[in-house]
Short mmCIF file of C-alpha atoms and ligand atoms in Angstrom, two decimals:
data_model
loop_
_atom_site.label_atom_id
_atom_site.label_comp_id
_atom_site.label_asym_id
_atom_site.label_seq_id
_atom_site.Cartn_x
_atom_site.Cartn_y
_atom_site.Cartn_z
CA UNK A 1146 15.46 16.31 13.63
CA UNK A 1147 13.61 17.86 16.60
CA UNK A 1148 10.05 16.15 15.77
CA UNK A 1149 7.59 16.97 18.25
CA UNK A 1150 5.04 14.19 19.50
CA UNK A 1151 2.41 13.50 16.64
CA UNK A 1152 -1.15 13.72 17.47
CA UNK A 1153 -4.48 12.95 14.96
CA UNK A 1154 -4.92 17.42 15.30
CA UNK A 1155 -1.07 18.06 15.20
CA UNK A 1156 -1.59 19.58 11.73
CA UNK A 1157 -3.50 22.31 13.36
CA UNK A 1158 -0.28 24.31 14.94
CA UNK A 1159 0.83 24.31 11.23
CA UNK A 1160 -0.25 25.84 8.00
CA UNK A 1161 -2.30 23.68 5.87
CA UNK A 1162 -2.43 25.24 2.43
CA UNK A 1163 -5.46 24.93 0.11
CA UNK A 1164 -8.36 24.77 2.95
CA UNK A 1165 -11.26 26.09 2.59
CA UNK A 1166 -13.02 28.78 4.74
CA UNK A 1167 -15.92 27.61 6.39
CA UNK A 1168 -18.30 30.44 7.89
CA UNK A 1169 -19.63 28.43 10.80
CA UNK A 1170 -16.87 26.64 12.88
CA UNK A 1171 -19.81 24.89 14.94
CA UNK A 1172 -21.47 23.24 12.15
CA UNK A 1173 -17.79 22.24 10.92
CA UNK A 1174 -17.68 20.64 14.32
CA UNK A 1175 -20.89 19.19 14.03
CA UNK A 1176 -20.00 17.24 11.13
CA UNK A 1177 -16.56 16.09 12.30
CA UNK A 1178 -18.06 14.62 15.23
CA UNK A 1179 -20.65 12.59 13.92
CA UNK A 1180 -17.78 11.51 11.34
CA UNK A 1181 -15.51 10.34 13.84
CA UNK A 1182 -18.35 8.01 14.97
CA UNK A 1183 -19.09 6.41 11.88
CA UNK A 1184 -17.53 3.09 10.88
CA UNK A 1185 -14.45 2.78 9.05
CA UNK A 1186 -14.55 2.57 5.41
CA UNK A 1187 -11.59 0.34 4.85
CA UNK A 1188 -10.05 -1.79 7.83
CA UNK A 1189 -6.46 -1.52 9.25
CA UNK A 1190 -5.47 -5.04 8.11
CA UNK A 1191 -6.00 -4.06 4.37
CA UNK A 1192 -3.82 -1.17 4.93
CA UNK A 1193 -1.18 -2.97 6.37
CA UNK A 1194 -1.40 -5.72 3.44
CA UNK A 1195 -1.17 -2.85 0.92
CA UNK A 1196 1.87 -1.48 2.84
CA UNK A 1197 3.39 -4.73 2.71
CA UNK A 1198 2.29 -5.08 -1.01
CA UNK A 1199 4.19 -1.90 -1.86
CA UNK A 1200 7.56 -3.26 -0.25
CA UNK A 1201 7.39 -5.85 -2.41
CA UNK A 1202 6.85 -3.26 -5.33
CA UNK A 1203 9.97 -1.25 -4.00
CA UNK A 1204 12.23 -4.25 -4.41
CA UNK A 1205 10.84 -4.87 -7.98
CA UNK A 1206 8.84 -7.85 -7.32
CA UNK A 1207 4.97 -6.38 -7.63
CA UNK A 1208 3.62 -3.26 -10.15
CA UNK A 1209 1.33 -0.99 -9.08
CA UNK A 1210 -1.40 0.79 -11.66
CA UNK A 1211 -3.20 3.54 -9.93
CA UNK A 1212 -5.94 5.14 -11.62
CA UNK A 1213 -9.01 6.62 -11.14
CA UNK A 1214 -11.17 10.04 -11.87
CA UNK A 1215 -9.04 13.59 -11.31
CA UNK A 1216 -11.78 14.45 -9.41
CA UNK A 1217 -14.24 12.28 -8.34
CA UNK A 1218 -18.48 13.48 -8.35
CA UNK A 1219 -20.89 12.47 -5.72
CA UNK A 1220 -23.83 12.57 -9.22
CA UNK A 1221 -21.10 10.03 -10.80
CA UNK A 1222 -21.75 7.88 -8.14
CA UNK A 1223 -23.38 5.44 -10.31
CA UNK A 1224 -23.54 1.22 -10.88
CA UNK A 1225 -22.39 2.06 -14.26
CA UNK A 1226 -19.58 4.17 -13.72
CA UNK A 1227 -17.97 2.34 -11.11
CA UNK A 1228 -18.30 -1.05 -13.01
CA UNK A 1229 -16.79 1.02 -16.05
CA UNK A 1230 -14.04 1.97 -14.11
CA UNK A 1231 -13.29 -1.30 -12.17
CA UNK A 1232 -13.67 -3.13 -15.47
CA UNK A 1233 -10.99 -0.95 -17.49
CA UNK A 1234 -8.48 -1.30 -14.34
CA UNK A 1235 -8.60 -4.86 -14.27
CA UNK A 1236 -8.34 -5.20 -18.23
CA UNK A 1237 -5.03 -3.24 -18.00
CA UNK A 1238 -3.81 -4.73 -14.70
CA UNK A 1239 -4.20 -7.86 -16.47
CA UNK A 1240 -2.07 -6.34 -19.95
CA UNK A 1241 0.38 -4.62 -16.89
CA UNK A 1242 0.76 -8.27 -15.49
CA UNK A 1243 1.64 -9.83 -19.22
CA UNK A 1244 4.19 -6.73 -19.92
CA UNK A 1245 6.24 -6.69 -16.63
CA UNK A 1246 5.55 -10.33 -15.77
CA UNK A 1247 4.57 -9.34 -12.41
CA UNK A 1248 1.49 -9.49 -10.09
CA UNK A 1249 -0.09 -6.26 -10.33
CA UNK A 1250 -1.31 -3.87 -7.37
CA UNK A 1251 -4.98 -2.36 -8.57
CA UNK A 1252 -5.34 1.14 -6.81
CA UNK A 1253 -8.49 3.24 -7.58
CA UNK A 1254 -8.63 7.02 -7.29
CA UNK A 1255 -12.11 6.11 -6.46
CA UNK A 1256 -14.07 5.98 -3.09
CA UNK A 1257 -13.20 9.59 -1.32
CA UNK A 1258 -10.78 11.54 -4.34
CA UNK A 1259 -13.38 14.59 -4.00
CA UNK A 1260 -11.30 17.44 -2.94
CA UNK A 1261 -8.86 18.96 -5.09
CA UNK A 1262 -6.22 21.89 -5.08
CA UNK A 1263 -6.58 24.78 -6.96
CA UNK A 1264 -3.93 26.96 -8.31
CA UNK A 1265 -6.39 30.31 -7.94
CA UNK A 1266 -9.04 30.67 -5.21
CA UNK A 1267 -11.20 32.35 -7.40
CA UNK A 1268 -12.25 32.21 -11.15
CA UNK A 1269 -14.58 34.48 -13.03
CA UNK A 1270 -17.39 33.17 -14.73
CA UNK A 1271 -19.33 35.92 -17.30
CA UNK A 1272 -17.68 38.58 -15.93
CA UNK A 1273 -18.80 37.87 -12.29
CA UNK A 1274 -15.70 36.74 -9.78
CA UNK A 1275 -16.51 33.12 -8.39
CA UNK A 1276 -15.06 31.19 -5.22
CA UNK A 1277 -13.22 28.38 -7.40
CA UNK A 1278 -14.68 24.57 -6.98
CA UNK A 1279 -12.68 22.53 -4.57
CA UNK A 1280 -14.35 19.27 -5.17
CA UNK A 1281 -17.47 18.08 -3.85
CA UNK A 1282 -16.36 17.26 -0.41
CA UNK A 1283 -15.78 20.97 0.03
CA UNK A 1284 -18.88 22.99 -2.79
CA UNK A 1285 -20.73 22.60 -5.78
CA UNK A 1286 -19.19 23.37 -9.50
CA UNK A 1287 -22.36 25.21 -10.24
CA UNK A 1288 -21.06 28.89 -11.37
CA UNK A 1289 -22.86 30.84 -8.75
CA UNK A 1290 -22.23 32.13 -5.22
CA UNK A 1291 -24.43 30.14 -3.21
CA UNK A 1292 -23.00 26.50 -4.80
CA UNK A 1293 -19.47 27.75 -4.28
CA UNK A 1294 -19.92 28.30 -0.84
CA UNK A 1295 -17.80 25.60 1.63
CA UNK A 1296 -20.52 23.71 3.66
CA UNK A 1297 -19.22 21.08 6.26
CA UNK A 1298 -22.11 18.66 5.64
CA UNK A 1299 -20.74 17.74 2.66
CA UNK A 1300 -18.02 16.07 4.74
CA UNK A 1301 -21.10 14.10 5.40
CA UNK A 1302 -21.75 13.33 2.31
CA UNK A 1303 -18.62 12.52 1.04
CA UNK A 1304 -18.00 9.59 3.60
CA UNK A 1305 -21.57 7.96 2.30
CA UNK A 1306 -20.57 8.36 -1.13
CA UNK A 1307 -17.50 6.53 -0.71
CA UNK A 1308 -18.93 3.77 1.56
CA UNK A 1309 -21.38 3.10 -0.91
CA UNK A 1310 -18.81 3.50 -4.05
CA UNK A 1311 -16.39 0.92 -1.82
CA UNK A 1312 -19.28 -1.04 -0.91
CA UNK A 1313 -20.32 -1.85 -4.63
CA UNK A 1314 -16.82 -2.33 -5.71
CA UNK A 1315 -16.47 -5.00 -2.96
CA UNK A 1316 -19.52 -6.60 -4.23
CA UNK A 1317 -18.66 -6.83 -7.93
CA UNK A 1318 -14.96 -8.15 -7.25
CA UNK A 1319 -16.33 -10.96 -4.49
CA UNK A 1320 -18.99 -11.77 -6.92
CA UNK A 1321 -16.55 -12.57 -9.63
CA UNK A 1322 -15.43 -10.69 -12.16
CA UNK A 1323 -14.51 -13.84 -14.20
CA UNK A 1324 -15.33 -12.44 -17.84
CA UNK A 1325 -12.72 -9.42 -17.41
CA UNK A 1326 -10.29 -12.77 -18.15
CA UNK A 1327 -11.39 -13.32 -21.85
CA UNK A 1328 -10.27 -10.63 -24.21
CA UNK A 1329 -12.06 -11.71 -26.20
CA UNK A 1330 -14.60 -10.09 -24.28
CA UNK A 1331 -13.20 -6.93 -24.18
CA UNK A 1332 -14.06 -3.66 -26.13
CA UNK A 1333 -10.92 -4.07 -28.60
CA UNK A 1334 -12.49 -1.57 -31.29
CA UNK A 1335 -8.80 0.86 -31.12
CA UNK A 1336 -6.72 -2.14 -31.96
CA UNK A 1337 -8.52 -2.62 -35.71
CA UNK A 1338 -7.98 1.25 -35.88
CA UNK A 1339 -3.91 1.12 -35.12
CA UNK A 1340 -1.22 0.58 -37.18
CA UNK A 1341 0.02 -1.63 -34.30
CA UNK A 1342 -2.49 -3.87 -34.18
CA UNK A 1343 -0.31 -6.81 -35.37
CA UNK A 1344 1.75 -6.06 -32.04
CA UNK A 1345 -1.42 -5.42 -30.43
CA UNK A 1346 -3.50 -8.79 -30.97
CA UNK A 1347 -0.35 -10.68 -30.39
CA UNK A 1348 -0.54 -9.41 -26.88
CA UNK A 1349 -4.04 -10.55 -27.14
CA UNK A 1350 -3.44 -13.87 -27.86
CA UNK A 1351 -0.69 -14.34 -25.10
CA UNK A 1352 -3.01 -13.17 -22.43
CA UNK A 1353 -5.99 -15.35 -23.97
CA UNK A 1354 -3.63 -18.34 -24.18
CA UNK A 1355 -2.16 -18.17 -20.61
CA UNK A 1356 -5.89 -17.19 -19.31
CA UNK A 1357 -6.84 -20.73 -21.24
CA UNK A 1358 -3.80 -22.85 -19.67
CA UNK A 1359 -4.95 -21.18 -16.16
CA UNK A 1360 -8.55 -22.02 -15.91
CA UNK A 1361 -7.52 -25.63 -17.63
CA UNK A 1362 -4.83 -26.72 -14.79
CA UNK A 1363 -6.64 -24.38 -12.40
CA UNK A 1364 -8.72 -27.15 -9.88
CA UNK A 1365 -6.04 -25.99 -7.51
CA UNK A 1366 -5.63 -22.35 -6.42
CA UNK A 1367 -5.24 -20.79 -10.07
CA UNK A 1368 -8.78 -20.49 -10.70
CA UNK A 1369 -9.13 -18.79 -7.46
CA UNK A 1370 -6.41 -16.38 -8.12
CA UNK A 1371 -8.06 -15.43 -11.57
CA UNK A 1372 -10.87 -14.98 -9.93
CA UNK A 1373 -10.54 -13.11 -6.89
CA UNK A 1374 -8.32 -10.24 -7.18
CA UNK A 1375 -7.29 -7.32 -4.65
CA UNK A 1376 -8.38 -3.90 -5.37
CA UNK A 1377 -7.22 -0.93 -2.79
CA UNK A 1378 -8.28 2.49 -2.63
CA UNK A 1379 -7.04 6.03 -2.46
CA UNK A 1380 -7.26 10.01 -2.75
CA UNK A 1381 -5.16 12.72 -1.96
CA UNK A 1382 -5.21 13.87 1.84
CA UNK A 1383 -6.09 17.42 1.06
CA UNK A 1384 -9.15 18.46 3.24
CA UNK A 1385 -7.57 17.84 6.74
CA UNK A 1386 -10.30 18.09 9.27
CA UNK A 1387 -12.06 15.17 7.14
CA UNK A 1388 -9.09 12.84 7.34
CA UNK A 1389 -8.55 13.71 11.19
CA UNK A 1390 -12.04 12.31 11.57
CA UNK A 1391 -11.16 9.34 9.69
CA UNK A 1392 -8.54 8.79 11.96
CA UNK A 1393 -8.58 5.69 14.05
CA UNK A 1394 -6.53 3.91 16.49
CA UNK A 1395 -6.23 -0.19 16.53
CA UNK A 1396 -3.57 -2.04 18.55
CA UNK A 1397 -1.60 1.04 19.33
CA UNK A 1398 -1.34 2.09 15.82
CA UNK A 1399 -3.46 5.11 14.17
CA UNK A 1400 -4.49 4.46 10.67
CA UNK A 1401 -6.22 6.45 8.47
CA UNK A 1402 -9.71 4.35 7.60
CA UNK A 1403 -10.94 6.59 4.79
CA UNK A 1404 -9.14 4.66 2.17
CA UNK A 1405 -5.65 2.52 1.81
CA UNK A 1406 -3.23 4.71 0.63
CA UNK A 1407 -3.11 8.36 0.74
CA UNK A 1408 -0.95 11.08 -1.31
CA UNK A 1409 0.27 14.42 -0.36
CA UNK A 1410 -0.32 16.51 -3.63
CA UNK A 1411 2.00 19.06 -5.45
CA UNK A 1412 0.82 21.83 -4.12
CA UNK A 1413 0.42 20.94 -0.10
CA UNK A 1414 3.64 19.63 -0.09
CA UNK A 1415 5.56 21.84 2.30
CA UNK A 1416 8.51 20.40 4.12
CA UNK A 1417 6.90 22.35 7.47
CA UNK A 1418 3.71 22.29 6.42
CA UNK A 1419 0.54 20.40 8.34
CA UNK A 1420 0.09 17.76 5.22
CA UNK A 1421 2.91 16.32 6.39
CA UNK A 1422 3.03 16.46 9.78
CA UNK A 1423 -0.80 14.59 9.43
CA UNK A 1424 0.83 11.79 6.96
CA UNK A 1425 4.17 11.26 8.97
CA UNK A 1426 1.72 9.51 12.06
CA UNK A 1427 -0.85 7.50 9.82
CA UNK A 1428 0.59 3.94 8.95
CA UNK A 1429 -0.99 4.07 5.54
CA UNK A 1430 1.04 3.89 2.64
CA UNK A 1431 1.61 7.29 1.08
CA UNK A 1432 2.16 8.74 -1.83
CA UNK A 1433 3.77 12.21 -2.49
CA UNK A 1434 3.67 14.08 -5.72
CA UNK A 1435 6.96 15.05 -7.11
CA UNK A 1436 7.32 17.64 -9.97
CA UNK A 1437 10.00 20.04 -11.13
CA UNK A 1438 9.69 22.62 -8.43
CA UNK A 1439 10.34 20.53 -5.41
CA UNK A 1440 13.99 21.03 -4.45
CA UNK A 1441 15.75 17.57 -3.81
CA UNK A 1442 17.01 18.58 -0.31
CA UNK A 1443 13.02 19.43 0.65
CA UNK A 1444 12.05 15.61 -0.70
CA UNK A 1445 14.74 14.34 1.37
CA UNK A 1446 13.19 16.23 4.44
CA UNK A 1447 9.93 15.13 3.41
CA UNK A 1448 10.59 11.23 3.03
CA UNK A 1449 13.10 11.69 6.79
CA UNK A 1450 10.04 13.16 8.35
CA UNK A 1451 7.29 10.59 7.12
CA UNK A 1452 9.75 7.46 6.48
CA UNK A 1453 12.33 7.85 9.58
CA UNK A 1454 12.81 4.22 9.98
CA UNK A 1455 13.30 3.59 6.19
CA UNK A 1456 11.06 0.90 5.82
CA UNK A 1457 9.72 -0.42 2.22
CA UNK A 1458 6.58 0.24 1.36
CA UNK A 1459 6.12 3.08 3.23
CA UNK A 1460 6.38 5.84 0.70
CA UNK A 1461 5.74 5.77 -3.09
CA UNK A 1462 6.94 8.90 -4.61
CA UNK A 1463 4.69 9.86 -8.16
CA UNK A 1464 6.70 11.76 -10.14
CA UNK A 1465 5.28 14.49 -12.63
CA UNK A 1466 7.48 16.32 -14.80
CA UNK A 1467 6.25 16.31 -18.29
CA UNK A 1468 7.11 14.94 -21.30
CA UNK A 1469 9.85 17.65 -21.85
CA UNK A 1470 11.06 18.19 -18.11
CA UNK A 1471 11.87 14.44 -17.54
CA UNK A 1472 15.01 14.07 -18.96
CA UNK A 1473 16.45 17.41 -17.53
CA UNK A 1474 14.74 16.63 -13.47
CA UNK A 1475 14.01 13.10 -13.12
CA UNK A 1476 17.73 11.59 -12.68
CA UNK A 1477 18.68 14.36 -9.94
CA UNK A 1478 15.90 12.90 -7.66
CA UNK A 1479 16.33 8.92 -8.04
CA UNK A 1480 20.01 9.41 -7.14
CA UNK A 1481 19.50 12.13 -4.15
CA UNK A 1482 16.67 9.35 -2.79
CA UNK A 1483 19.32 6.53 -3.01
CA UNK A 1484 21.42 8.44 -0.99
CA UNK A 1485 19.30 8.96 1.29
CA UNK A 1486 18.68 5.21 1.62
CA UNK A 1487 14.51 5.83 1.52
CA UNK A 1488 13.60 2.69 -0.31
CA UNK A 1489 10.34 3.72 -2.16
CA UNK A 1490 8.29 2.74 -4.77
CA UNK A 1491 8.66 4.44 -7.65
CA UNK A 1492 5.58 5.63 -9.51
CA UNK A 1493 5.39 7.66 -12.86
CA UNK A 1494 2.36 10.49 -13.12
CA UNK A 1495 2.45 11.09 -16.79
CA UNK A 1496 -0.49 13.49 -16.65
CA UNK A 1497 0.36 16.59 -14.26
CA UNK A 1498 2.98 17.64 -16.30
CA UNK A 1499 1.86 17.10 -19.73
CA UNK A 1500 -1.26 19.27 -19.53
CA UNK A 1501 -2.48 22.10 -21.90
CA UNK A 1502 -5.34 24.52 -22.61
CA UNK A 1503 -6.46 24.57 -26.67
CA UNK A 1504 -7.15 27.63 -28.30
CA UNK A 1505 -10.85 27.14 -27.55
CA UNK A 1506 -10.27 26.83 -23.84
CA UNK A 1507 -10.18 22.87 -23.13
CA UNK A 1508 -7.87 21.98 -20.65
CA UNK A 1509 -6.13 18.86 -22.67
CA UNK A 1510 -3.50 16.13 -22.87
CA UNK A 1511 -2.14 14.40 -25.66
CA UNK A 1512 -1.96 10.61 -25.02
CA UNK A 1513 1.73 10.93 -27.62
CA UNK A 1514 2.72 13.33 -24.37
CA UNK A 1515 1.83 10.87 -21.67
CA UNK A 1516 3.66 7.79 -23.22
CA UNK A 1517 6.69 9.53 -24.02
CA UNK A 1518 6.31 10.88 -20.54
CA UNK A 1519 6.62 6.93 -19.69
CA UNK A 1520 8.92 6.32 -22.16
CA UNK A 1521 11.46 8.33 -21.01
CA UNK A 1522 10.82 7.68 -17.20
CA UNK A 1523 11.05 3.63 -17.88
CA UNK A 1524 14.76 4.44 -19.85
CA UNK A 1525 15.92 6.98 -16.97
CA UNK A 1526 15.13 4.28 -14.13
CA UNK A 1527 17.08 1.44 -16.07
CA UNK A 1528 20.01 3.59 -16.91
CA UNK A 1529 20.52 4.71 -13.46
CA UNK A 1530 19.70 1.34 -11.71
CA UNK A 1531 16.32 2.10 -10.07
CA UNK A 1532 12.95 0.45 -10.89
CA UNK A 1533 9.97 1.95 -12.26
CA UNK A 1534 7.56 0.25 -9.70
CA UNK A 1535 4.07 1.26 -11.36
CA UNK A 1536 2.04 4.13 -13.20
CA UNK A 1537 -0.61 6.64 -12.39
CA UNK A 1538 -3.04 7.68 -14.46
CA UNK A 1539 -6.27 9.75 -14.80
CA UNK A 1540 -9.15 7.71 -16.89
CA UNK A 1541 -12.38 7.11 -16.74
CA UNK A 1542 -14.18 4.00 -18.15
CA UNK A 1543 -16.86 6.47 -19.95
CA UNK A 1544 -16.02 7.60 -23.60
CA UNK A 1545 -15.57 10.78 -22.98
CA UNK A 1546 -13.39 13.18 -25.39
CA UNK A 1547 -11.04 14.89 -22.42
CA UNK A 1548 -7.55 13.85 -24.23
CA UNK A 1549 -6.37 13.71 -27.83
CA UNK A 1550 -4.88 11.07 -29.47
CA UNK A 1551 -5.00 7.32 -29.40
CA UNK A 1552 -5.89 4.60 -32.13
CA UNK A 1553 -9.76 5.79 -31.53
CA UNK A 1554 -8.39 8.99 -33.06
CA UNK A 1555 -9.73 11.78 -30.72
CA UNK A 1556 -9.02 14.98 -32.38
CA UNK A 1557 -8.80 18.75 -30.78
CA UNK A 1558 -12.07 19.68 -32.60
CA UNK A 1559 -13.75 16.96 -30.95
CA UNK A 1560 -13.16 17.42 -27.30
CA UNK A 1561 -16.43 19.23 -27.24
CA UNK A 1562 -18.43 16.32 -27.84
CA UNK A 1563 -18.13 14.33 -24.95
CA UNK A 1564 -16.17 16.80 -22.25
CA UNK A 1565 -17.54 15.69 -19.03
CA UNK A 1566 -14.41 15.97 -16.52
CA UNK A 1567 -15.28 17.88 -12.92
CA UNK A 1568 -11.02 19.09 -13.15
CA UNK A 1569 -8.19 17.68 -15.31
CA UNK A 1570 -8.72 15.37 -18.60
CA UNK A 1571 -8.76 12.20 -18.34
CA UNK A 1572 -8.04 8.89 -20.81
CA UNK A 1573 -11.18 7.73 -21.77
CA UNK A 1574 -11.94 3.64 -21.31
CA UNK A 1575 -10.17 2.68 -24.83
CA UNK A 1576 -7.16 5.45 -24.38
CA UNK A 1577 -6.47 4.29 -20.79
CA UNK A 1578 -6.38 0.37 -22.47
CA UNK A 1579 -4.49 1.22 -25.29
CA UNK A 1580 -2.22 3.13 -22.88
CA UNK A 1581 -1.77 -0.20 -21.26
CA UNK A 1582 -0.74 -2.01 -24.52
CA UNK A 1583 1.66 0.53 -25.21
CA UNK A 1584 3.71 -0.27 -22.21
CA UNK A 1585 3.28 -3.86 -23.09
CA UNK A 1586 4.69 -3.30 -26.61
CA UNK A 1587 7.78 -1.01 -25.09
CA UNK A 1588 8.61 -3.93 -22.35
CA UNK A 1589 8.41 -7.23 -24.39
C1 PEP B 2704 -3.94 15.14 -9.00
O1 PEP B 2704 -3.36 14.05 -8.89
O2 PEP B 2704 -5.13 15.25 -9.35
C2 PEP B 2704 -3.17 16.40 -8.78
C3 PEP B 2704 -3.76 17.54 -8.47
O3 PEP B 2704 -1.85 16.22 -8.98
P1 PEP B 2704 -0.62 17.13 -8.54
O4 PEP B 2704 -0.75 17.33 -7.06
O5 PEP B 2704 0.54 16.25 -8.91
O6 PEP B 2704 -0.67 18.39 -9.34
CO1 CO B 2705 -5.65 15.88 -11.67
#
């Protein structure tokens, strides 16, 4: 393949889909430049662990559970939310750990996932036609003209936001997280509610009893290990100036500093496109979104372009089909990526695919839809020989009402009550645990 030299700007001889248009190139400048001079929010050596991390997922030995808001808001930047959302990830890694019997590799959507695609550019809100909202790194969701316009300094913005979100979440896991161990500890209210709960505290009392045999033969390094656990970040690489300014060079290697591992999203995935050609130079781990209209022979281009030396760890692939596309897609991909000889980590996306608008206009998901989703994806990977190396999911740790379903028994009519989400539904704290237990109940 005739691959021209890569370059931090390369992207900019190609089309980028899904920027926005800025009115006032200087001031775009202006912000890009005082971002390249800021310090790095994550450092290269945590990147490279988290590459190295994901090899070991790709040969089976290490799960990953990615999580995090759809789309992240700078106002949501709060003590609360992030310890909400840091506490609910740790509580499932720790379920994830029990059901595959594997260490578990904790990435947030969290710290910099605030600019998102959009399938229309513009919406129309009470009859008036409206630039859509493209995250908060790019406008404001207020329904008016003057919020919806793209201002640069919110590039700004969005790199403080994440430094401090990063910042806090460094504090809380250094300080010690210890009580996330005891389940007992744990808001359990769905398990009294499900007819599983039998299955459910069993799992309970497995985690409980190994946490117990830990912390009492634990003077040497198990204590430690319970205590101090890794936590990596991520968002999708959408808004392309911003990650170009993020961009840094260490050691003869550019990295992107923004976060640890960055995806390439369903819709900016062109084989020729500039998402690519900006992800094929960074020596991040990336992700890239895989759903039923990618042709096989443009994800083999994809993974030749950004994994040409084949190494693990290098690419995870997040597949999206939906509940009722799985079985029909999923099998044509794993085998066209074995022959290919890419060896990635598998993750499954049960959201993207399973989403749906209600009568009254809620954009849903039904938790039954995601965990078949899973189901089926866990089943296709054994039968055809390839590992399911870790999940992706959208939750929150706040009790919202975004999804329907789950032993807390959120029904259509309700998702009115608590509907907070900036873009797609998300689990709320007990769905997004209970989602965990379910995978525990399929795998032991
Ligand atoms: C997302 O992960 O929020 C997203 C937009 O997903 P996809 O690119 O798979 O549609
Ligand atoms: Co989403």
């Amino acid at each position: 393949m005739n691959t021209p030299e890569w370059q931090p700007g390369s992207w900019r001889s190609l089309v980028a889909a899904q920027q926005p248009d800025y009115d006032d190139p200087a001031a775009v400048e202006a912000a890009l430049a005082l971002l390249s001079g800021k310090p790095p929010i994550v450092a290269p050596g945590e990147v490279d662990r988290l590459r190295a991390d994901l090899a070991m997922a790709a040969e089976g030995r290490r799960f990953v559970l990615q999580g995090g808001d759809c789309a992240e808001r700078f106002e949501e930047c709060t003590a609360s939310n992030l310890t909400r959302l840091l506490q609910v990830l740790l509580q499932m890694s720790l379920v994830l750990t029990y059901a595959t019997r594997k260490p578990v590799i904790r990435i947030g959507r969290i710290a910099g996932q605030y600019a998102k695609p959009r399938s229309k550019g513009v919406e129309v809100v009470d009859g008036a036609e409206l630039p859509v909202y493209r995250g908060d790194l790019i406008n404001d969701m207020a329904p008016t003209v003057e919020a919806r316009h793209a201002d640069p300094k919110r590039m700004v913005e969005g790199y403080h936001h994440a430094t401090a979100s990063l910042n806090f979440i460094r504090g809380l896991i250094e300080g010690g997280f210890a009580d996330l161990h005891h389940p007992q500890q744990w808001d359990l209210d769905f398990i009294e509610q499900s007819p599983d709960s039998d299955a459910y505290n069993k799992i309970i009392d497995a985690i409980t009893d190994a946490v117990k045999f830990m912390t009492t033969v634990g003077e040497g390094g198990m204590l430690e290990t319970l205590r101090r656990v890794s936590f990596y970040t991520s968002h999708e690489a959408l808004l392309l100036p911003y990650e170009q300014a993020m961009t840094r060079r260490t050691a003869g290697e550019w990295h992107n500093l923004g976060a640890h591992f960055l995806w390439v999203g369903y819709r900016t995935c062109q084989t020729d496109g500039a998402h690519v050609e900006y992800l094929r130079g960074v020596r991040n781990p990336v992700g890239i979104k895989v759903g039923p209209n990618m042709p096989t022979a443009d994800l083999i281009e994809i993974l030749d372009r950004i994994d040409p030396g084949r190494e693990a760890g290098r690419v995870t692939l997040i597949t999206r089909f939906g509940a009722n596309r799985v079985g029909e897609c999923l099998p044509a991909y794993l085998h066209a990526v074995g022959h290919a000889g890419h060896p990635v980590v598998w993750l499954c996306d049960p959201m993207h695919g399973n989403t749906r608008a209600t009568a009254d206009g809620h954009k849903t998901r039904h938790v039954a839809d995601i965990f078949s989703e899973l189901e089926q994806t866990f089943e296709m990977h054994a039968s055809v020989g390839t590992c399911l190396g870790g999940v992706h999911f959208e939750l929150t740790g706040s009790p919202v009402t975004e999804c329907v379903g789950g032993s807390g028994g959120v029904r259509a009519q309700q998702l009115g009550d608590c509907y907070q989400t900036a873009c797609d539904p998300r689990l709320n704290g007990a769905q997004a645990l209970e989602m965990a237990f379910l995978i525990a109940r399929l795998l032991r």
